[in-house]
Coordinates of C-alpha atoms in Angstrom, one line a residue:
Chain W
M9 CA -6.7 -20.9 -52.1
T10 CA -10.2 -21.5 -53.5
E11 CA -11.2 -17.9 -53.0
T12 CA -10.3 -14.8 -54.8
A13 CA -9.5 -11.8 -52.6
A14 CA -12.6 -9.8 -53.6
A15 CA -15.6 -12.7 -52.7
F16 CA -17.3 -12.7 -49.3
S17 CA -16.1 -14.8 -46.7
W18 CA -18.4 -16.3 -44.6
K19 CA -15.8 -17.0 -41.9
K20 CA -14.8 -13.3 -42.1
G21 CA -18.5 -12.2 -42.0
I22 CA -19.1 -14.2 -38.5
L23 CA -16.0 -12.9 -37.3
T24 CA -17.0 -9.4 -37.6
A25 CA -20.3 -10.1 -36.5
A26 CA -19.0 -11.4 -33.5
L27 CA -16.6 -8.4 -32.7
L28 CA -19.5 -6.0 -33.5
V29 CA -21.3 -7.6 -30.6
L30 CA -18.1 -7.4 -28.3
S31 CA -17.8 -3.6 -29.5
L32 CA -21.0 -2.8 -27.8
L33 CA -19.3 -3.1 -24.8
F34 CA -17.0 -0.5 -25.8
L35 CA -19.6 1.7 -27.4
L36 CA -23.1 1.2 -25.0
P37 CA -21.4 2.8 -22.2
F38 CA -20.6 6.1 -24.3
V39 CA -24.1 6.0 -26.1
W40 CA -26.0 5.5 -23.0
M41 CA -24.2 8.6 -21.4
L42 CA -25.2 10.5 -24.6
V43 CA -28.9 9.3 -24.5
T44 CA -29.1 9.9 -20.6
S45 CA -27.7 13.2 -20.8
F46 CA -30.9 14.1 -23.0
K47 CA -33.5 12.9 -20.6
P48 CA -35.4 14.4 -17.7
E49 CA -33.9 13.1 -14.4
S50 CA -37.0 11.2 -13.7
E51 CA -36.0 8.8 -16.5
V52 CA -32.6 8.3 -16.3
F53 CA -33.0 4.5 -14.6
V54 CA -36.3 3.6 -16.3
Y55 CA -35.9 0.0 -17.1
P56 CA -35.6 -1.3 -19.8
I57 CA -33.4 1.1 -21.2
Q58 CA -34.9 3.7 -23.4
W59 CA -32.3 4.0 -25.9
I60 CA -34.2 6.9 -27.5
P61 CA -35.5 9.5 -24.8
K62 CA -39.6 9.7 -24.4
Q63 CA -39.1 13.3 -23.3
W64 CA -36.4 15.5 -24.2
N65 CA -34.7 18.0 -21.8
A66 CA -31.2 18.4 -23.4
V67 CA -31.6 22.2 -23.7
Q68 CA -32.1 22.2 -19.5
N69 CA -29.3 19.8 -18.9
Y70 CA -26.7 21.3 -21.3
S71 CA -27.5 25.0 -20.1
E72 CA -27.1 23.8 -16.2
V73 CA -23.8 22.5 -17.4
W74 CA -22.5 25.2 -19.7
A75 CA -24.1 28.5 -17.8
G76 CA -25.0 26.9 -14.2
S77 CA -22.8 27.4 -10.9
Y78 CA -20.1 25.5 -12.5
P79 CA -19.9 27.0 -16.0
F80 CA -18.0 24.7 -18.4
W81 CA -17.3 27.5 -20.7
R82 CA -14.9 28.9 -18.2
Y83 CA -13.2 25.4 -17.7
Y84 CA -12.9 24.8 -21.5
L85 CA -11.1 28.2 -22.1
N86 CA -8.8 27.1 -18.7
S87 CA -8.5 23.6 -20.4
I88 CA -7.4 25.2 -24.2
Q89 CA -5.0 27.6 -22.4
V90 CA -3.1 25.6 -20.6
A91 CA -3.2 22.4 -22.9
L92 CA -2.3 24.7 -26.0
I93 CA 0.4 26.9 -24.3
T94 CA 2.1 23.6 -22.1
T95 CA 2.0 22.0 -25.6
A96 CA 3.9 24.9 -27.3
I97 CA 6.5 25.1 -24.7
S98 CA 7.1 21.5 -24.4
V99 CA 7.6 21.1 -28.3
A100 CA 10.1 24.0 -28.2
V101 CA 11.9 22.8 -24.9
S102 CA 12.1 19.3 -26.4
S103 CA 13.0 19.7 -30.0
L104 CA 15.8 21.8 -28.7
A105 CA 17.1 19.6 -26.4
A106 CA 16.7 16.7 -29.0
Y107 CA 18.9 18.4 -31.5
G108 CA 21.3 19.5 -29.0
F109 CA 21.7 15.9 -27.8
S110 CA 21.9 14.6 -31.5
K111 CA 23.3 16.9 -33.7
I112 CA 25.8 19.1 -31.8
R113 CA 28.9 17.3 -30.8
F114 CA 29.9 18.8 -27.3
K115 CA 31.8 16.8 -24.5
A116 CA 28.9 16.9 -21.8
A117 CA 26.0 15.5 -24.5
G118 CA 26.4 12.0 -23.3
P119 CA 26.4 12.2 -19.7
L120 CA 23.7 15.0 -19.6
F121 CA 21.3 12.9 -22.0
L122 CA 21.8 9.8 -19.5
I123 CA 20.9 11.9 -16.4
V124 CA 17.7 13.2 -18.3
L125 CA 16.8 9.9 -19.2
A126 CA 17.2 8.6 -16.0
T127 CA 14.8 10.9 -14.6
Y128 CA 12.1 9.0 -16.6
M129 CA 12.4 6.3 -13.9
V130 CA 11.0 8.8 -11.0
P131 CA 7.2 8.5 -10.8
H132 CA 5.6 11.8 -10.6
Q133 CA 3.7 11.0 -7.8
A134 CA 7.0 10.4 -5.6
I135 CA 8.0 13.8 -5.9
L136 CA 4.7 15.6 -5.6
V137 CA 5.2 16.5 -2.0
P138 CA 8.3 18.4 -2.6
Q139 CA 7.0 20.0 -5.7
F140 CA 4.3 21.0 -3.7
I141 CA 6.3 22.9 -1.2
L142 CA 8.5 24.2 -3.5
Y143 CA 5.2 25.7 -5.5
R144 CA 4.0 27.1 -2.1
R145 CA 7.4 28.9 -1.5
I146 CA 7.9 30.5 -4.8
G147 CA 4.4 31.5 -5.7
L148 CA 3.6 28.9 -8.5
F149 CA 0.9 27.3 -6.5
D150 CA -2.8 27.8 -7.9
S151 CA -1.7 29.4 -10.9
H152 CA -1.8 28.1 -14.6
L153 CA 1.9 29.2 -15.0
G154 CA 2.8 26.5 -12.3
L155 CA 0.6 23.7 -13.7
I156 CA 2.0 24.9 -17.4
L157 CA 5.7 24.4 -16.4
L158 CA 5.3 21.2 -14.5
G159 CA 3.8 19.5 -17.9
S160 CA 6.5 21.7 -20.3
F161 CA 9.7 19.5 -19.2
S162 CA 9.0 16.0 -20.9
V163 CA 11.8 13.6 -21.0
L164 CA 9.6 11.5 -23.2
G165 CA 9.2 14.0 -25.7
T166 CA 12.7 14.6 -25.7
F167 CA 14.0 10.9 -26.2
M168 CA 11.2 10.7 -29.0
L169 CA 12.3 13.7 -30.8
R170 CA 16.4 12.8 -30.6
Q171 CA 15.2 9.3 -32.5
F172 CA 14.0 11.3 -35.2
F173 CA 16.8 13.9 -35.4
M174 CA 19.3 11.0 -35.3
G175 CA 17.6 10.0 -38.7
V176 CA 18.6 13.5 -40.0
H177 CA 21.8 12.7 -42.2
N178 CA 24.9 14.6 -40.4
E179 CA 26.1 15.5 -44.1
L180 CA 23.1 17.9 -44.0
I181 CA 24.1 19.7 -40.7
E182 CA 27.7 19.6 -41.8
S183 CA 27.0 21.4 -45.0
A184 CA 25.0 23.8 -43.4
K185 CA 27.8 24.5 -41.0
I186 CA 30.6 24.7 -44.0
D187 CA 27.5 27.4 -45.5
G188 CA 28.3 29.3 -42.2
A189 CA 24.9 28.6 -40.9
S190 CA 25.0 28.7 -37.0
H191 CA 23.3 26.0 -35.0
P192 CA 20.0 27.8 -34.2
R193 CA 19.4 28.4 -37.8
T194 CA 20.4 25.0 -39.1
F195 CA 17.9 23.7 -36.5
G196 CA 15.1 26.5 -37.6
S197 CA 15.2 26.0 -41.3
I198 CA 16.9 22.5 -41.8
A199 CA 16.6 20.0 -39.0
L200 CA 13.2 20.9 -37.6
P201 CA 11.2 21.1 -41.3
L202 CA 12.6 17.6 -41.5
V203 CA 11.2 16.2 -38.5
R204 CA 7.8 17.8 -38.6
P205 CA 5.5 14.8 -38.6
A206 CA 7.5 13.5 -35.5
V207 CA 7.0 17.0 -34.1
A208 CA 3.1 16.9 -34.8
T209 CA 2.6 13.8 -33.5
Y210 CA 4.2 14.8 -30.1
A211 CA 2.2 17.8 -30.2
I212 CA -1.0 16.0 -30.6
L213 CA -0.3 13.5 -27.8
R214 CA 1.1 15.9 -25.4
F215 CA -2.1 18.2 -25.7
I216 CA -4.6 15.1 -25.3
W217 CA -2.2 14.3 -22.2
T218 CA -2.3 18.0 -20.4
W219 CA -6.1 18.1 -21.7
N220 CA -6.8 14.8 -19.4
D221 CA -4.6 15.5 -16.6
Y222 CA -6.3 15.3 -13.5
Q223 CA -3.7 14.8 -10.6
N224 CA -1.8 18.2 -11.0
P225 CA -4.9 20.3 -11.2
L226 CA -6.1 18.6 -8.4
I227 CA -3.1 19.2 -6.2
F228 CA -1.5 22.5 -7.6
L229 CA -5.0 24.6 -8.3
R230 CA -7.2 25.7 -5.4
S231 CA -9.3 28.5 -7.1
D232 CA -12.7 27.2 -8.7
S233 CA -12.0 29.9 -11.4
L234 CA -8.5 28.3 -12.6
F235 CA -10.0 24.8 -12.8
T236 CA -9.5 22.8 -15.9
I237 CA -12.2 20.5 -17.4
P238 CA -11.5 17.1 -15.6
L239 CA -11.3 18.5 -12.1
A240 CA -14.2 20.8 -13.0
M241 CA -16.1 17.6 -14.0
Q242 CA -15.1 16.1 -10.7
K243 CA -16.2 18.9 -8.9
F244 CA -19.5 19.1 -10.6
T245 CA -20.5 15.6 -9.9
S246 CA -20.0 15.9 -6.3
M247 CA -21.9 19.0 -6.2
S248 CA -24.6 17.8 -8.7
G249 CA -25.2 14.5 -6.5
Q250 CA -27.9 12.6 -7.8
F251 CA -28.6 14.2 -10.8
Y252 CA -27.4 11.7 -12.9
S253 CA -28.9 13.4 -16.3
L254 CA -26.7 16.7 -15.7
I255 CA -23.6 14.4 -14.5
M256 CA -23.9 12.9 -18.2
A257 CA -24.3 16.2 -19.9
A258 CA -21.4 17.2 -18.0
A259 CA -19.6 13.7 -19.2
V260 CA -20.4 14.4 -22.7
S261 CA -19.1 18.0 -22.8
A262 CA -15.8 16.4 -21.3
I263 CA -15.6 13.6 -23.5
L264 CA -17.0 14.9 -27.0
P265 CA -14.6 17.7 -28.1
L266 CA -11.6 15.7 -28.0
L267 CA -13.3 12.3 -29.4
I268 CA -14.0 14.4 -32.4
V269 CA -10.4 15.6 -32.6
F270 CA -9.4 12.0 -32.1
I271 CA -11.9 10.8 -35.0
L272 CA -10.7 13.5 -37.4
G273 CA -6.9 12.8 -36.9
Q274 CA -7.2 9.2 -35.9
K275 CA -4.5 8.4 -38.6
S276 CA -1.8 10.4 -37.0
V277 CA -2.9 9.8 -33.3
I278 CA -3.2 5.9 -33.7
E279 CA 0.4 5.6 -35.7
G280 CA 2.0 8.1 -33.5
I281 CA 1.2 6.0 -30.5
A282 CA 2.0 3.0 -32.4
T283 CA 5.4 4.2 -33.7
G284 CA 6.5 6.1 -30.5
G285 CA 5.3 3.1 -28.4
V286 CA 4.3 5.8 -26.0
K287 CA 1.8 6.3 -23.1
G288 CA 0.6 8.9 -21.1
Chain A
M5 CA 26.0 33.3 -46.6
K6 CA 25.0 31.6 -49.9
A7 CA 27.2 33.5 -52.1
T8 CA 30.4 32.5 -50.2
T9 CA 29.5 28.7 -50.2
T10 CA 32.6 27.4 -52.2
G11 CA 34.9 29.8 -50.6
G12 CA 33.7 29.0 -47.2
A13 CA 34.5 25.5 -47.9
A14 CA 38.1 26.2 -49.2
V15 CA 38.8 28.6 -45.8
E16 CA 37.4 25.3 -43.9
A17 CA 39.9 22.9 -45.5
A18 CA 42.6 25.4 -45.2
A19 CA 41.7 26.5 -41.4
P20 CA 44.6 26.7 -39.0
P21 CA 44.3 24.5 -35.8
S22 CA 43.6 27.6 -33.6
K23 CA 40.3 28.3 -35.9
A24 CA 39.4 24.5 -35.2
R25 CA 39.4 24.8 -31.5
R26 CA 37.4 27.9 -31.4
R27 CA 34.8 26.2 -33.6
S28 CA 34.9 23.2 -31.1
R29 CA 34.1 25.8 -28.2
G30 CA 31.6 27.1 -30.2
E31 CA 30.0 23.2 -30.6
E32 CA 30.5 23.2 -26.7
L33 CA 28.7 26.5 -26.1
W34 CA 26.0 25.8 -28.5
G35 CA 25.3 22.3 -27.0
W36 CA 24.7 23.7 -23.7
L37 CA 22.3 26.4 -24.8
F38 CA 20.5 23.9 -26.8
V39 CA 20.1 21.4 -24.0
S40 CA 20.0 24.3 -20.9
P41 CA 16.2 24.8 -20.5
M42 CA 15.6 20.9 -20.7
L43 CA 18.3 20.7 -18.1
L44 CA 16.8 23.5 -15.9
G45 CA 13.6 22.5 -16.1
V46 CA 14.2 18.7 -15.0
T47 CA 16.8 19.7 -12.3
V48 CA 14.3 22.1 -10.8
L49 CA 11.1 20.0 -11.1
V50 CA 12.4 16.4 -10.8
L51 CA 16.1 16.2 -9.6
L52 CA 16.0 18.6 -6.6
P53 CA 12.5 17.3 -5.6
I54 CA 13.4 13.5 -5.6
V55 CA 16.5 14.0 -3.2
A56 CA 14.0 16.1 -0.9
T57 CA 11.5 13.2 -0.9
F58 CA 14.4 11.0 0.2
V59 CA 15.5 13.8 3.0
L60 CA 11.7 14.3 3.9
S61 CA 11.6 10.7 4.4
L62 CA 13.6 10.8 7.4
A63 CA 11.6 13.3 9.0
D64 CA 8.6 13.8 11.1
W65 CA 6.8 16.9 9.7
N66 CA 3.5 18.4 9.5
F67 CA 2.8 21.1 6.5
V68 CA 1.2 23.4 8.8
Q69 CA 4.3 23.6 11.6
G70 CA 6.6 25.5 9.6
W71 CA 10.4 24.6 9.2
D72 CA 10.8 24.6 12.9
G73 CA 8.6 22.0 13.4
I74 CA 10.7 19.3 12.0
K75 CA 12.0 16.4 13.7
W76 CA 14.7 14.3 12.3
I77 CA 13.6 10.5 13.3
G78 CA 15.8 8.4 11.1
L79 CA 14.0 5.4 9.4
D80 CA 11.4 5.4 11.8
N81 CA 8.5 6.1 9.2
F82 CA 10.0 3.2 7.1
D83 CA 9.7 0.9 10.3
K84 CA 6.2 2.2 11.0
L85 CA 5.3 1.6 7.4
L86 CA 5.8 -2.2 8.0
R87 CA 3.6 -2.2 10.8
D88 CA 1.0 0.1 9.0
D89 CA -2.1 -2.2 8.1
L90 CA -3.7 0.6 5.7
F91 CA -0.3 0.6 3.9
L92 CA 0.4 -2.9 3.5
R93 CA -3.3 -3.5 2.6
S94 CA -2.6 -0.8 -0.2
V95 CA 0.6 -2.8 -1.5
R96 CA -1.6 -5.8 -1.4
N97 CA -4.0 -4.3 -3.5
N98 CA -1.6 -3.1 -5.7
V99 CA -0.2 -6.7 -6.3
I100 CA -3.7 -7.8 -6.8
F101 CA -4.3 -5.1 -9.4
L102 CA -1.2 -6.6 -11.4
L103 CA -3.6 -9.5 -12.6
A104 CA -5.6 -7.0 -15.1
V105 CA -2.6 -6.5 -16.8
P106 CA -2.2 -10.1 -18.4
V107 CA -5.9 -10.1 -18.7
Y108 CA -6.1 -7.3 -20.9
M109 CA -2.9 -8.0 -23.1
A110 CA -4.3 -11.7 -23.7
I111 CA -7.7 -9.6 -24.8
S112 CA -5.8 -7.2 -26.9
M113 CA -3.6 -9.6 -28.6
I114 CA -6.3 -11.8 -29.9
L115 CA -8.3 -9.2 -30.9
A116 CA -5.4 -7.6 -32.7
V117 CA -5.1 -10.8 -34.7
V118 CA -8.7 -11.2 -35.7
I119 CA -9.0 -7.3 -36.4
D120 CA -5.9 -7.4 -38.6
R121 CA -6.5 -10.5 -40.6
H122 CA -10.1 -12.0 -40.2
V123 CA -12.5 -8.8 -40.2
Y124 CA -14.2 -6.2 -42.4
M125 CA -14.7 -2.7 -41.3
K126 CA -11.3 -2.8 -39.7
G127 CA -10.7 0.9 -39.2
F128 CA -14.1 0.9 -37.3
F129 CA -12.9 -1.5 -34.8
K130 CA -9.8 0.4 -34.1
V131 CA -11.5 3.3 -33.2
A132 CA -14.5 1.8 -31.4
Y133 CA -11.8 -0.1 -28.9
F134 CA -9.5 2.9 -28.8
M135 CA -12.3 5.2 -27.6
P136 CA -12.0 4.5 -24.0
Y137 CA -8.3 5.4 -23.9
I138 CA -8.8 8.6 -25.5
S139 CA -11.5 9.7 -23.2
N140 CA -11.1 11.7 -20.3
I141 CA -10.5 9.3 -17.3
V142 CA -12.7 11.3 -15.1
A143 CA -15.5 11.1 -17.3
V144 CA -15.2 7.6 -18.1
A145 CA -14.9 6.8 -14.3
V146 CA -18.1 9.0 -13.6
V147 CA -20.1 7.2 -16.0
W148 CA -19.2 3.7 -14.7
Q149 CA -19.8 4.7 -11.3
V150 CA -23.6 5.7 -12.5
L151 CA -23.8 2.4 -14.7
F152 CA -22.6 0.4 -11.8
H153 CA -25.0 2.1 -9.4
P154 CA -26.1 -1.0 -7.0
S155 CA -29.8 -0.4 -7.1
N156 CA -30.6 1.5 -9.9
G157 CA -27.7 1.0 -12.8
P158 CA -28.4 -0.4 -15.9
V159 CA -25.9 -3.2 -15.1
N160 CA -27.6 -4.4 -12.2
Q161 CA -31.0 -3.8 -13.7
M162 CA -29.9 -6.0 -16.5
L163 CA -28.7 -8.5 -14.3
R164 CA -31.6 -8.6 -12.3
A165 CA -33.9 -9.0 -15.6
L166 CA -31.4 -12.0 -16.4
G167 CA -32.7 -13.6 -13.1
V168 CA -29.6 -12.9 -10.7
S169 CA -31.6 -11.9 -7.4
Q170 CA -28.9 -10.6 -5.6
P171 CA -26.3 -8.5 -8.2
P172 CA -23.1 -7.3 -6.5
G173 CA -23.0 -3.6 -5.4
W174 CA -20.0 -3.3 -7.4
L175 CA -18.1 -0.3 -6.4
A176 CA -19.8 -0.1 -3.1
D177 CA -19.3 -3.5 -2.0
P178 CA -16.0 -4.2 -0.1
N179 CA -15.7 -7.5 -1.8
Y180 CA -16.1 -6.3 -5.6
A181 CA -14.9 -2.7 -5.3
L182 CA -11.3 -3.6 -6.4
P183 CA -12.1 -6.0 -9.1
S184 CA -15.0 -3.4 -10.2
I185 CA -11.8 -1.0 -10.4
M186 CA -9.9 -3.4 -12.4
L187 CA -12.7 -4.1 -14.9
I188 CA -13.0 -0.5 -15.7
V189 CA -8.8 -0.3 -16.0
V190 CA -9.0 -3.3 -18.5
W191 CA -12.0 -1.8 -20.7
T192 CA -10.0 1.5 -21.0
S193 CA -6.4 -0.4 -21.6
I194 CA -7.4 -2.7 -24.3
G195 CA -7.3 0.4 -26.9
F196 CA -3.6 1.2 -26.4
N197 CA -2.4 -2.7 -26.0
L198 CA -4.3 -3.6 -29.3
I199 CA -3.0 -0.6 -31.6
L200 CA 0.4 -1.4 -30.2
Y201 CA 0.0 -5.3 -31.2
M202 CA -1.4 -4.3 -34.6
A203 CA 2.0 -2.5 -35.1
G204 CA 3.9 -5.4 -33.7
L205 CA 2.0 -7.7 -36.5
Q206 CA 2.9 -5.5 -39.1
S207 CA 6.6 -6.8 -38.7
I208 CA 5.9 -10.3 -38.8
P209 CA 7.0 -11.5 -42.5
R210 CA 3.8 -13.2 -44.1
D211 CA 5.8 -16.1 -45.9
L212 CA 6.6 -17.5 -42.2
Y213 CA 2.7 -18.2 -42.1
E214 CA 2.5 -19.5 -45.8
A215 CA 5.6 -21.9 -45.1
A216 CA 3.6 -23.2 -41.9
E217 CA 0.4 -23.6 -43.5
I218 CA 2.1 -25.7 -46.6
D219 CA 3.7 -27.6 -43.7
G220 CA 0.1 -28.3 -42.7
A221 CA 0.1 -26.2 -39.4
S222 CA -3.1 -25.5 -38.3
G223 CA -4.3 -21.8 -37.5
W224 CA -4.1 -22.4 -33.4
V225 CA -0.4 -23.8 -33.9
R226 CA 0.4 -21.0 -36.1
F227 CA -0.8 -18.5 -33.5
A228 CA 1.2 -20.4 -30.9
R229 CA 4.4 -21.1 -32.7
I230 CA 4.6 -17.7 -34.7
T231 CA 2.5 -14.9 -33.4
V232 CA 2.8 -15.2 -30.0
P233 CA 6.7 -15.6 -30.1
L234 CA 7.2 -13.1 -32.5
L235 CA 5.2 -10.3 -31.0
S236 CA 7.2 -11.2 -27.5
P237 CA 9.2 -7.7 -27.8
T238 CA 5.5 -6.0 -28.1
S239 CA 4.2 -8.0 -25.2
F240 CA 7.6 -7.4 -23.0
F241 CA 7.1 -3.7 -23.6
L242 CA 3.3 -3.9 -22.7
L243 CA 4.0 -6.2 -19.8
V244 CA 6.6 -3.5 -18.2
T245 CA 4.6 -0.6 -19.0
G246 CA 1.6 -2.2 -17.5
V247 CA 3.1 -2.9 -14.5
I248 CA 4.6 0.3 -14.1
S249 CA 1.3 2.4 -14.7
T250 CA -0.5 0.0 -12.2
F251 CA 1.6 1.4 -9.3
K252 CA 0.8 4.6 -10.4
V253 CA -3.3 4.0 -10.5
F254 CA -4.7 7.2 -9.2
D255 CA -7.3 8.9 -11.2
I256 CA -9.8 6.5 -10.9
I257 CA -9.7 5.8 -7.4
A258 CA -9.9 9.5 -6.4
V259 CA -12.9 9.8 -8.7
T260 CA -14.9 6.6 -7.7
T261 CA -14.4 5.4 -4.4
Q262 CA -11.4 7.3 -2.7
G263 CA -9.8 4.2 -1.4
G264 CA -13.0 2.9 0.5
P265 CA -15.5 1.0 1.1
I266 CA -13.3 0.5 4.3
G267 CA -9.9 0.6 2.4
S268 CA -10.4 -1.9 0.2
T269 CA -9.5 -0.3 -2.9
S270 CA -6.5 2.0 -1.3
M271 CA -3.6 1.6 -3.4
M272 CA -0.3 3.2 -2.7
V273 CA -0.3 6.4 -4.7
W274 CA -3.7 7.1 -3.3
Y275 CA -2.6 6.3 0.4
L276 CA 0.6 8.5 -0.5
Y277 CA -2.0 11.5 -1.9
D278 CA -4.1 11.0 1.4
T279 CA -1.4 11.1 4.0
A280 CA 0.4 14.4 2.6
F281 CA -2.6 16.0 1.1
V282 CA -5.4 15.3 3.3
N283 CA -3.7 14.2 6.7
L284 CA -0.6 16.4 6.0
K285 CA 1.9 14.2 7.5
V286 CA 4.5 15.0 5.0
G287 CA 7.3 13.1 6.4
Y288 CA 5.5 9.6 6.3
A289 CA 4.0 10.5 2.9
S290 CA 7.8 10.9 1.6
S291 CA 8.8 7.2 3.3
I292 CA 5.6 6.1 1.0
A293 CA 7.1 7.8 -1.8
V294 CA 10.7 6.0 -1.3
V295 CA 9.0 2.8 -1.4
L296 CA 7.0 3.8 -4.6
F297 CA 10.2 4.8 -6.4
A298 CA 11.9 1.7 -5.2
F299 CA 9.2 -0.5 -6.9
V300 CA 9.2 1.4 -10.3
L301 CA 13.2 1.3 -10.2
L302 CA 13.1 -2.3 -9.6
I303 CA 11.0 -3.0 -12.5
T304 CA 12.8 -0.8 -14.7
L305 CA 16.2 -2.5 -13.8
G306 CA 14.5 -6.3 -13.7
Q307 CA 13.5 -5.2 -17.4
W308 CA 16.8 -4.7 -18.5
A309 CA 18.1 -7.7 -17.1
A310 CA 15.1 -9.9 -18.4
Q311 CA 15.1 -8.5 -21.7
K312 CA 18.0 -10.6 -23.1
K313 CA 16.7 -13.9 -21.7
W314 CA 12.9 -13.7 -22.7
V315 CA 12.5 -11.9 -25.5
N316 CA 12.8 -13.4 -29.1
Y317 CA 14.0 -11.0 -31.5

């Protein structure tokens, strides 16, 4: 080793430059989307690409998206409502079950956990048809409640949180029991606070997955007024046809907020994915 | 409660058997109570539906006919599937699509090694490559559809400027549509794979590399003999989840090509959706669902069998 750690390394510099060029492949589509959303329609396909618009049409484009015939503010409210409630219920159900499976010694715990785990092998699309028939029968079709319930019983969340609850020392649970604390109390004031980082990571992931979900809204919603962002994005695109500047304004509106949340909280999202090894 | 701490412990130690039994009955009750919301949800929304899928796959039934319209036809649906050209094409497309998995895994592994050890601005690269994964797939698909626009899209305009006189029609061309979608999936999948590979790299002890360096192993040899084998648990996990996720590809096809042009991008889940919710053939769609389930089950079970053989821990 002839170099000190702080010295500039040419090899490192060249590789960094090469990766920067490669990262353009990942960034330019986003930049193009953003720039195009500011342009009047007539300049969308002008070549060479104008990376800085000559004419700005941003206000008109975005007001059409946010207040036109498919008003995005409504879909935002829908998405926020569905994603927040789904996340809250899912975290509650999964952490209760995870605690039950890992910290309460009851006879059926093992077999029941295996049953729950086995359902993870069922691809969601293999049960869409019966779910659809069931929802039509019991009146959950075309409702936010129905959509929320579909995302509320996560095997993955239960499995993930169970791993973390298992790391909580049994002595803590036992001594709480000896002190006379019931399980709900031990769960709420001892176990849950100890696994709070894991719960937060799972909550962020569940929120992102629910926010980006396209398939369930497509199948289980019918009324325009109930649409979430991804479904509205697709309807808006098919309605706008050739108006690519408007479509890009809609795409920016669909992507940007979550991207900002991600960039702000990227550490916990990336670490959560890396440690959980989970996939949406 | 707090005041009785020590007293409580004493009582506990001297508790007669009947009390212990009552305590364990309490454990039984609490156990069931804690897991019951999850059990209830999974039973109603997953277990009953999967049983229903198997039952319905034996029927000839259309949504609009009502329950009286059900005809039980045994295994005829599966027999029909074997001779259904569009279904066979969809399965074949699924198999072709598997090629995308090793491609994005290889790119991700190399990128992970380079980003982890050999560049400045690590944090920036992590975020840049991860952006497509976090972005809404519908919006991403729409953006690519416009970028790939056959006559006016920036991609083809650039190709023409570079001297390609007849650039491909991408998503609109039956020969290029499936590869185009695979390209978009590679683009969106690299971020996730990269993050997991980088996590995997953290667990490889540094002294291994130092020892190899002292023994005169070149960079390439160190990569092939240390990095790749020691990343094999990560690779295995990514391979299995990647293969399973190709069997579930739906969103991007629904948004971009809807299985076309002329069936060239039809995949199993798209065909299932089209059969069930456009053509309303519930029984036939259920038989496709059973085949899909079988594929995923086989991969998962195969994973358990293979894990011991191929993975270096």
